[in-house]
Coordinates of C-alpha atoms and ligand atoms in Angstrom, one line a residue:
M346 CA -22.7 -2.5 20.9
R347 CA -24.1 0.9 20.0
R348 CA -22.2 2.6 22.9
E349 CA -19.0 1.0 21.8
G350 CA -19.6 2.2 18.2
L351 CA -20.3 5.7 19.2
Y352 CA -17.2 5.8 21.5
V353 CA -14.9 4.7 18.6
L354 CA -16.6 7.2 16.3
L355 CA -15.6 10.0 18.6
L356 CA -12.0 9.0 18.4
A357 CA -12.4 9.0 14.6
I358 CA -13.6 12.6 14.6
G359 CA -10.8 13.6 16.9
G360 CA -8.3 12.1 14.5
L361 CA -9.8 14.1 11.6
A362 CA -9.5 17.4 13.5
L363 CA -5.8 16.7 14.0
T364 CA -5.3 16.1 10.3
L365 CA -6.0 19.8 9.8
T366 CA -3.4 21.0 12.3
S367 CA -0.5 18.6 11.7
V368 CA 2.5 19.7 9.6
A369 CA 2.8 19.4 5.9
G370 CA 4.4 16.3 4.3
L371 CA 7.4 16.0 2.0
D372 CA 7.2 18.6 -0.7
N373 CA 8.5 16.9 -3.9
G374 CA 5.2 16.9 -5.8
L375 CA 5.1 13.1 -5.9
A376 CA 2.7 10.4 -4.7
R377 CA -0.3 12.7 -4.5
T378 CA -2.3 9.5 -4.4
P379 CA -0.9 6.2 -3.0
P380 CA 1.6 4.7 -5.4
M381 CA 0.5 1.6 -7.4
G382 CA 2.8 -0.9 -8.9
W383 CA 4.6 -4.2 -8.5
M384 CA 7.5 -5.5 -6.4
P385 CA 9.0 -9.0 -6.4
F386 CA 9.9 -9.7 -2.8
E387 CA 7.0 -11.5 -1.3
R388 CA 6.7 -13.8 -4.3
F389 CA 10.3 -14.1 -5.6
R390 CA 12.3 -13.4 -2.4
C391 CA 16.0 -13.5 -3.1
V392 CA 16.5 -16.2 -5.7
T393 CA 19.9 -15.6 -7.2
D394 CA 20.6 -18.9 -9.1
C395 CA 19.5 -18.1 -12.6
V396 CA 20.9 -21.4 -13.9
K397 CA 18.6 -23.6 -11.8
F398 CA 15.7 -21.1 -11.6
P399 CA 15.7 -19.0 -14.7
R400 CA 12.1 -17.9 -14.4
D401 CA 12.2 -17.0 -10.7
C402 CA 15.6 -15.4 -10.2
I403 CA 16.0 -11.7 -9.5
S404 CA 17.2 -10.7 -12.9
E405 CA 16.6 -8.2 -15.7
R406 CA 14.6 -11.0 -17.4
L407 CA 12.1 -11.1 -14.6
F408 CA 11.6 -7.3 -14.7
M409 CA 11.3 -7.1 -18.5
R410 CA 8.8 -9.9 -18.5
T411 CA 6.8 -8.2 -15.7
A412 CA 7.0 -4.8 -17.5
D413 CA 5.5 -6.5 -20.6
L414 CA 2.8 -8.2 -18.5
L415 CA 1.9 -5.0 -16.6
V416 CA 1.0 -3.5 -20.0
S417 CA -0.4 -6.5 -21.9
E418 CA -2.6 -7.8 -19.0
G419 CA -4.2 -4.4 -18.4
Y420 CA -2.6 -3.5 -15.1
A421 CA -0.8 -0.4 -16.3
A422 CA -4.0 1.0 -17.7
A423 CA -5.6 0.4 -14.3
G424 CA -2.9 2.5 -12.6
Y425 CA -0.2 0.0 -11.6
K426 CA 2.8 2.1 -12.9
Y427 CA 5.8 1.6 -10.6
L428 CA 7.9 -1.5 -11.4
I429 CA 10.1 -1.7 -8.3
I430 CA 13.2 -3.8 -7.9
D431 CA 13.5 -5.1 -4.3
D432 CA 16.6 -6.4 -2.5
C433 CA 19.2 -8.7 -4.1
W434 CA 19.9 -6.7 -7.3
M435 CA 23.5 -5.6 -6.3
E436 CA 27.0 -6.8 -6.7
K437 CA 28.4 -7.8 -3.3
E438 CA 30.7 -4.8 -3.2
R439 CA 30.9 -1.2 -4.6
N440 CA 33.1 -0.4 -7.6
A441 CA 36.6 -0.4 -6.1
I442 CA 37.6 2.8 -7.8
T443 CA 34.5 5.0 -8.0
A444 CA 32.7 3.5 -4.9
E445 CA 29.5 3.4 -7.0
L446 CA 26.9 0.7 -6.6
M447 CA 26.8 -1.9 -9.3
A448 CA 24.0 -4.2 -10.5
D449 CA 24.9 -7.9 -10.4
R450 CA 26.7 -8.4 -13.7
E451 CA 25.4 -11.9 -14.3
R452 CA 21.8 -11.3 -13.5
F453 CA 21.6 -7.7 -15.0
P454 CA 24.0 -8.1 -17.9
S455 CA 22.6 -5.2 -19.9
G456 CA 23.0 -2.8 -17.0
M457 CA 20.5 -0.6 -15.1
N458 CA 20.3 2.1 -17.7
H459 CA 19.1 -0.4 -20.2
L460 CA 16.5 -1.8 -17.9
S461 CA 15.4 1.6 -16.9
A462 CA 15.0 2.7 -20.5
Y463 CA 13.0 -0.6 -21.2
I464 CA 10.7 0.2 -18.4
H465 CA 10.2 3.9 -19.3
N466 CA 9.6 3.0 -22.9
K467 CA 6.5 1.2 -21.7
S468 CA 5.3 4.3 -20.0
L469 CA 6.0 2.7 -16.6
K470 CA 8.1 4.1 -13.7
F471 CA 11.2 2.6 -12.4
G472 CA 11.8 1.9 -8.7
L473 CA 14.8 0.6 -6.9
Y474 CA 15.6 -0.8 -3.4
H475 CA 18.4 0.3 -1.1
D476 CA 19.2 0.2 2.6
I477 CA 20.2 3.1 5.0
G478 CA 22.6 0.8 6.9
K479 CA 25.8 -1.0 6.3
R480 CA 24.4 -3.9 4.2
T481 CA 21.0 -4.6 2.6
C482 CA 18.6 -6.8 4.6
M483 CA 19.5 -10.0 2.7
H484 CA 23.1 -9.0 3.3
L485 CA 24.0 -9.5 -0.4
G486 CA 25.0 -5.9 -1.1
P487 CA 26.4 -2.8 0.5
G488 CA 24.1 -0.3 2.3
A489 CA 24.1 3.4 1.8
H490 CA 26.0 4.2 5.0
G491 CA 28.7 6.7 4.2
H492 CA 27.7 7.0 0.5
Y493 CA 24.4 8.9 0.5
S494 CA 25.4 11.5 -2.1
I495 CA 27.1 9.1 -4.5
D496 CA 24.2 6.6 -4.3
A497 CA 21.6 9.3 -4.9
K498 CA 23.6 10.4 -8.0
T499 CA 23.8 6.9 -9.3
F500 CA 20.0 6.5 -8.9
A501 CA 19.4 9.8 -10.7
N502 CA 21.8 8.6 -13.4
W503 CA 19.8 5.5 -13.8
S504 CA 16.6 7.6 -14.1
V505 CA 15.1 6.0 -11.0
D506 CA 11.6 7.3 -10.1
Y507 CA 11.0 5.6 -6.7
V508 CA 13.4 4.6 -4.0
K509 CA 12.5 2.0 -1.3
L510 CA 15.0 2.5 1.6
D511 CA 15.1 -0.4 4.1
G512 CA 16.6 -0.2 7.6
C513 CA 18.8 -3.2 8.2
Y514 CA 22.3 -3.3 9.7
V515 CA 22.0 0.1 11.4
N516 CA 24.1 -0.4 14.5
G517 CA 25.3 3.0 15.7
I518 CA 23.2 4.8 13.1
D519 CA 20.5 7.3 14.2
L520 CA 17.6 6.7 11.8
N521 CA 16.1 10.1 12.7
T522 CA 19.0 11.8 11.1
A523 CA 20.0 9.2 8.5
Y524 CA 16.7 9.0 6.6
P525 CA 16.3 12.8 6.3
A526 CA 20.0 13.0 5.1
F527 CA 19.4 10.4 2.4
G528 CA 16.2 12.2 1.4
Q529 CA 18.3 15.4 1.1
A530 CA 20.8 13.7 -1.1
L531 CA 17.9 12.5 -3.4
N532 CA 16.6 16.1 -3.5
K533 CA 20.0 17.5 -4.4
T534 CA 20.1 15.4 -7.6
G535 CA 17.2 17.4 -8.9
R536 CA 15.4 14.3 -10.1
P537 CA 12.0 13.8 -8.5
M538 CA 12.0 10.3 -6.8
V539 CA 9.3 8.9 -4.6
Y540 CA 10.9 8.2 -1.2
S541 CA 9.6 5.1 0.5
C542 CA 11.1 4.6 4.0
S543 CA 11.1 1.6 6.3
W544 CA 12.1 4.0 9.1
P545 CA 9.2 3.6 11.6
Y546 CA 9.2 -0.1 11.3
Y547 CA 12.6 -0.2 12.9
Q548 CA 11.7 2.1 15.9
N549 CA 9.7 1.5 19.0
H550 CA 8.4 5.0 19.2
P551 CA 8.5 6.5 15.7
N552 CA 8.1 10.2 15.4
F553 CA 5.6 10.3 12.5
E554 CA 5.6 14.1 12.4
L555 CA 9.3 13.9 11.5
I556 CA 8.9 10.9 9.2
K557 CA 6.1 12.5 7.1
K558 CA 8.3 15.6 6.5
H559 CA 10.9 13.5 4.8
C560 CA 9.2 10.5 3.2
N561 CA 6.3 9.9 0.8
L562 CA 5.4 6.6 2.4
W563 CA 6.6 4.5 5.2
R564 CA 6.3 0.9 6.4
F565 CA 4.9 0.5 9.9
A566 CA 4.2 -3.3 10.2
D567 CA 5.9 -6.6 9.6
D568 CA 6.7 -8.0 6.2
I569 CA 3.5 -9.4 4.7
R570 CA 3.1 -13.1 4.0
D571 CA 0.8 -14.9 1.6
S572 CA -1.8 -15.7 4.2
T573 CA -5.1 -14.4 5.6
E574 CA -3.5 -14.5 9.1
S575 CA -0.8 -12.1 8.0
I576 CA -3.3 -9.7 6.5
A577 CA -5.5 -9.9 9.6
K578 CA -2.4 -9.2 11.8
I579 CA -1.5 -6.1 9.8
I580 CA -5.0 -4.8 10.0
F581 CA -5.1 -5.3 13.7
N582 CA -1.7 -3.6 14.1
Y583 CA -3.2 -0.6 12.2
F584 CA -6.4 -0.7 14.3
K585 CA -4.5 -0.5 17.6
R586 CA -2.6 2.6 16.4
Q587 CA -5.1 4.0 14.0
D588 CA -5.3 7.5 15.6
N589 CA -1.5 7.8 15.4
L590 CA -1.3 6.5 11.9
T591 CA -4.3 8.0 10.2
K592 CA -3.6 11.6 11.1
H593 CA -0.3 11.6 9.2
A594 CA -1.6 10.3 5.9
A595 CA -2.4 12.9 3.2
P596 CA -1.6 13.5 -0.4
G597 CA 2.2 13.0 -0.7
S598 CA 2.4 11.0 2.7
W599 CA 1.0 7.5 3.1
N600 CA 1.1 4.7 5.7
D601 CA 2.3 1.5 3.9
P602 CA 1.0 -1.8 5.2
D603 CA 3.2 -3.6 2.6
M604 CA 2.4 -5.4 -0.6
L605 CA -0.8 -6.9 -2.1
V606 CA -0.4 -10.7 -2.1
L607 CA -3.5 -11.4 -4.3
G608 CA -2.7 -13.9 -7.0
N609 CA -0.4 -16.2 -5.1
Y610 CA -1.1 -19.5 -3.4
H611 CA -2.9 -19.1 -0.1
L612 CA -5.6 -16.5 -0.3
S613 CA -9.2 -17.6 -0.9
Y614 CA -11.3 -15.4 -3.2
D615 CA -12.9 -13.8 -0.2
A616 CA -9.6 -13.2 1.5
S617 CA -8.4 -11.6 -1.7
R618 CA -11.4 -9.2 -1.6
L619 CA -10.6 -8.6 2.1
Q620 CA -7.0 -7.4 1.4
L621 CA -8.0 -5.3 -1.6
A622 CA -10.9 -3.5 0.1
M623 CA -9.0 -2.9 3.3
W624 CA -5.9 -1.5 1.5
A625 CA -8.3 0.8 -0.5
V626 CA -10.1 2.0 2.6
L627 CA -6.7 2.7 4.4
A628 CA -5.4 4.7 1.4
A629 CA -2.6 2.3 1.2
P630 CA -0.1 1.9 -1.7
L631 CA -1.3 -0.9 -4.1
I632 CA 2.0 -2.6 -4.8
M633 CA 1.4 -6.2 -6.0
S634 CA 3.8 -9.0 -5.4
N635 CA 2.8 -12.0 -7.5
D636 CA 3.7 -13.7 -10.8
L637 CA 1.6 -11.7 -13.3
Q638 CA 1.8 -14.7 -15.8
S639 CA -0.1 -16.9 -13.5
V640 CA -2.7 -14.7 -11.8
R641 CA -6.1 -16.3 -12.3
P642 CA -8.6 -14.2 -14.3
E643 CA -11.0 -13.7 -11.4
I644 CA -8.1 -12.3 -9.2
R645 CA -6.9 -10.2 -12.1
A646 CA -10.4 -8.7 -12.3
L647 CA -10.3 -7.9 -8.6
L648 CA -6.9 -6.2 -8.9
Q649 CA -8.2 -4.2 -11.8
N650 CA -11.6 -3.3 -10.2
R651 CA -11.8 0.4 -11.2
D652 CA -14.3 1.3 -8.6
I653 CA -12.1 0.0 -5.8
I654 CA -9.0 1.6 -7.3
E655 CA -10.9 4.9 -7.4
V656 CA -11.5 4.7 -3.6
D657 CA -7.8 4.0 -3.0
Q658 CA -6.8 6.9 -5.2
D659 CA -9.4 9.3 -3.9
P660 CA -8.1 12.9 -4.3
L661 CA -9.1 14.0 -0.8
G662 CA -6.4 11.5 0.5
I663 CA -8.2 11.0 3.8
P664 CA -7.5 7.5 5.1
G665 CA -10.3 5.4 6.7
H666 CA -10.9 4.6 10.4
C667 CA -12.4 1.6 12.1
V668 CA -15.6 3.2 13.5
L669 CA -17.1 0.0 14.9
M670 CA -15.9 -3.3 16.1
S671 CA -18.5 -5.9 17.2
G672 CA -17.3 -9.4 17.8
N673 CA -15.5 -10.5 14.6
I674 CA -17.1 -7.7 12.5
Q675 CA -15.2 -4.5 11.8
V676 CA -16.6 -1.5 10.0
W677 CA -14.1 0.8 8.3
L678 CA -15.2 4.1 6.9
R679 CA -13.4 6.5 4.5
P680 CA -14.6 9.9 3.4
V681 CA -14.3 10.2 -0.4
M682 CA -15.5 12.2 -3.4
P683 CA -18.0 13.2 -4.7
T684 CA -19.8 15.6 -2.4
N685 CA -23.4 16.6 -2.6
N686 CA -24.7 20.2 -3.2
I687 CA -23.8 21.3 0.3
G688 CA -20.4 19.7 0.5
A689 CA -21.3 16.5 2.4
R690 CA -18.9 13.7 1.5
S691 CA -19.5 10.3 0.2
F692 CA -18.2 7.3 2.3
A693 CA -16.5 4.1 1.3
V694 CA -17.4 1.6 3.9
V695 CA -15.8 -1.8 4.4
F696 CA -17.7 -4.4 6.4
A697 CA -15.1 -7.0 7.3
N698 CA -15.6 -10.4 8.9
I699 CA -12.3 -11.3 10.5
G700 CA -11.9 -14.1 13.0
D701 CA -14.4 -16.7 14.2
Y702 CA -18.1 -16.1 14.5
H703 CA -18.9 -17.8 17.8
E704 CA -22.3 -19.1 16.7
C705 CA -20.8 -20.8 13.7
P706 CA -17.1 -20.4 13.0
L707 CA -16.4 -20.1 9.3
C708 CA -20.0 -19.4 8.4
P709 CA -21.2 -16.3 6.6
Q710 CA -22.7 -13.9 9.1
T711 CA -25.6 -11.5 8.9
F712 CA -24.8 -7.9 10.1
R713 CA -27.3 -5.1 10.7
I714 CA -26.5 -1.5 11.4
I715 CA -28.4 1.8 11.5
L716 CA -26.5 4.1 9.2
Q717 CA -26.4 7.1 11.5
N718 CA -24.5 4.9 14.1
L719 CA -21.7 4.9 11.6
G720 CA -21.8 8.7 11.3
L721 CA -23.8 8.7 8.0
K722 CA -26.1 11.6 8.9
N723 CA -27.1 13.3 5.6
Q724 CA -30.8 13.9 6.1
M725 CA -31.8 13.2 2.5
G726 CA -30.0 9.9 2.7
Y727 CA -27.4 8.1 0.6
T728 CA -27.5 6.0 -2.5
A729 CA -25.5 2.8 -1.8
Y730 CA -23.4 1.1 -4.4
D731 CA -21.8 -2.3 -4.2
L732 CA -18.1 -1.7 -5.2
F733 CA -17.4 -5.4 -5.9
D734 CA -20.4 -5.6 -8.3
R735 CA -19.7 -2.8 -10.8
K736 CA -21.3 -0.2 -8.6
R737 CA -24.6 -2.0 -8.6
K738 CA -27.1 0.4 -7.0
V739 CA -28.4 -1.2 -3.8
G740 CA -30.9 1.5 -2.9
L741 CA -31.5 4.7 -1.1
F742 CA -31.0 4.8 2.7
K743 CA -31.9 7.4 5.2
P744 CA -29.7 7.9 8.4
K745 CA -32.3 6.0 10.5
D746 CA -32.6 3.2 8.1
Q747 CA -31.1 -0.2 8.8
F748 CA -28.5 -1.6 6.4
T749 CA -28.4 -5.4 6.4
I750 CA -25.7 -7.6 4.7
R751 CA -24.3 -11.0 4.8
I752 CA -20.5 -11.2 5.0
N753 CA -18.4 -14.3 4.2
P754 CA -15.8 -15.6 6.6
S755 CA -12.4 -13.8 6.2
G756 CA -14.3 -11.7 3.7
V757 CA -15.8 -8.3 3.2
E758 CA -18.6 -6.3 1.7
F759 CA -17.6 -2.9 0.3
Y760 CA -20.1 -0.2 -0.4
K761 CA -20.0 3.4 -1.4
F762 CA -22.6 5.7 0.1
K763 CA -23.2 8.8 -2.0
P764 CA -25.1 11.6 -0.3
E765 CA -28.3 12.9 -1.9
D766 CA -28.6 16.6 -2.6
I767 CA -30.4 18.7 0.0
Y768 CA -33.4 20.8 -1.2
Ligands
LIG1250 C1 10.5 1.5 -27.5 O1 9.8 0.4 -27.9 C2 9.5 0.4 -29.3 C3 8.7 -0.9 -29.6 O2 7.7 -1.0 -28.7 C4 10.8 0.4 -30.1 O3 10.5 0.5 -31.5 C5 11.6 1.6 -29.6 O4 12.9 1.5 -30.3 C6 11.8 1.6 -28.2 N1 12.5 2.8 -27.7 C7 13.5 2.8 -26.8 C8 14.1 4.1 -26.5 O5 13.9 1.7 -26.3
LIG1251 C1 24.7 8.7 -16.6 O1 26.1 8.7 -16.7 C2 26.6 8.4 -18.0 C3 28.1 8.2 -17.9 O2 28.7 9.2 -17.1 C4 26.2 9.5 -18.9 O3 26.7 9.3 -20.2 C5 24.7 9.6 -18.9 O4 24.3 10.7 -19.7 C6 24.2 9.8 -17.5 N1 22.7 9.7 -17.5 C7 21.9 10.5 -16.8 C8 20.4 10.3 -17.0 O5 22.3 11.3 -16.0
LIG1252 C1 13.6 19.5 -3.2 O1 13.0 20.2 -2.1 C2 12.4 21.4 -2.3 C3 12.0 22.0 -1.0 O2 11.2 21.2 -0.3 C4 11.2 21.1 -3.3 O3 10.6 22.3 -3.6 C5 11.7 20.5 -4.5 O4 10.6 20.1 -5.4 C6 12.5 19.2 -4.2 N1 13.1 18.7 -5.4 C7 13.1 17.4 -5.7 C8 13.8 17.0 -7.0 O5 12.7 16.5 -5.0
LIG1253 C1 0.5 7.3 19.9 O1 1.4 8.3 19.9 C2 1.7 8.8 21.2 C3 2.7 9.9 21.0 O2 3.8 9.6 20.3 C4 2.3 7.6 22.1 O3 2.6 8.1 23.4 C5 1.3 6.5 22.1 O4 1.8 5.4 22.8 C6 0.9 6.1 20.7 N1 -0.2 5.1 20.8 C7 -0.1 3.9 20.2 C8 -1.3 3.0 20.4 O5 0.9 3.5 19.6

């Protein structure tokens, strides 16, 4: 087990060195930390019948209600600022005369400028979905193909702050030129807009060096579902490609493993902790998809855990690596602030229990590790804090000390190790 751990650790250090030499990301001054907000798709899909389903349909009412709740329930103050409309907001066709996109007139009767002003008036930011191809993914509206400039101008006119650009219906379209061209059109409007690209998800061999030059964040895995299996699958997808993915993330450029599904139907409390801690250690965007009116108080408290959000939003912007995998236990480590008096970094460390523990499937499991085997080598040691327990101080640990924890099934423990000063 130790050899395996050290082997993976060497890969991690290799990845870190590459971070320093790879090219700079998109230079629009935005998304210096991973974007946080809300998007309807996983929860509300593409419900368009507002007569039968007035609460659930994709309509201005849903977004105004959610804007109110982001503020009144404390999410906005915790950092969740981007309210992003996903697919299914458009009229079926463009304006026949001007070729402009139009919001569905029945479901957005007040128009996008009104909704945008409503959102901005709450000090929130306004995001909007579009597609680089011929139709949007749900096929309800026109894609951007052939209309990049006019669509970018429409978005700027609506005071959009964030564009999610999907990649459906792209037969005959070269994504490696189309995504940069749409980004250029956004840039030409002069309005800063976060640019979220689904580009690598639609390619077998994505060129991340190119993608990061043009996008603030990018989807690399399947659409998330409201299940522990789906979360585990995305984590495993990241794990397999972690050296390719990790080295491209930095302030302004983020890997996007898709939305947070906490607060819906199928995650246990432990699996809710698992998703939140993993997304924070990966420096992932924290974009919730849930019904804010019915999120239970204990899940709301998780989503608003300031200590975990602080890890996600750490200013160094270095994403975590899996440094050790032993049976069903994975250890993920992310360098974060603060540093000690000689510049040694703190580490946020996730201990995840994913999969079946052979001695007792679905039991909590005891895990022991010598800290230096994770790369924690500060000779004066580290003070460990439990990030799920209001930074409760767990103790002082030297590199040769053993750290012992119990981890629930489909669950995590999440600690911050802060280096002591050297005298
Ligand atoms: C913003 O909201 C306040 C009430 O919260 C209202 O008085 C004001 O008119 C609104 N402004 C705009 C521009 O919508
Ligand atoms: C959007 O277009 C309308 C109509 O042309 C114009 O009155 C308005 O000022 C524009 N808004 C922005 C933010 O560009
Ligand atoms: C457009 O691109 C230039 C060059 O990368 C950058 O300096 C500028 O901030 C961008 N403007 C917007 C509005 O994105
Ligand atoms: C990592 O990227 C390289 C270069 O693009 C590619 O050859 C390799 O297959 C990728 N590895 C994984 C696991 O995706």
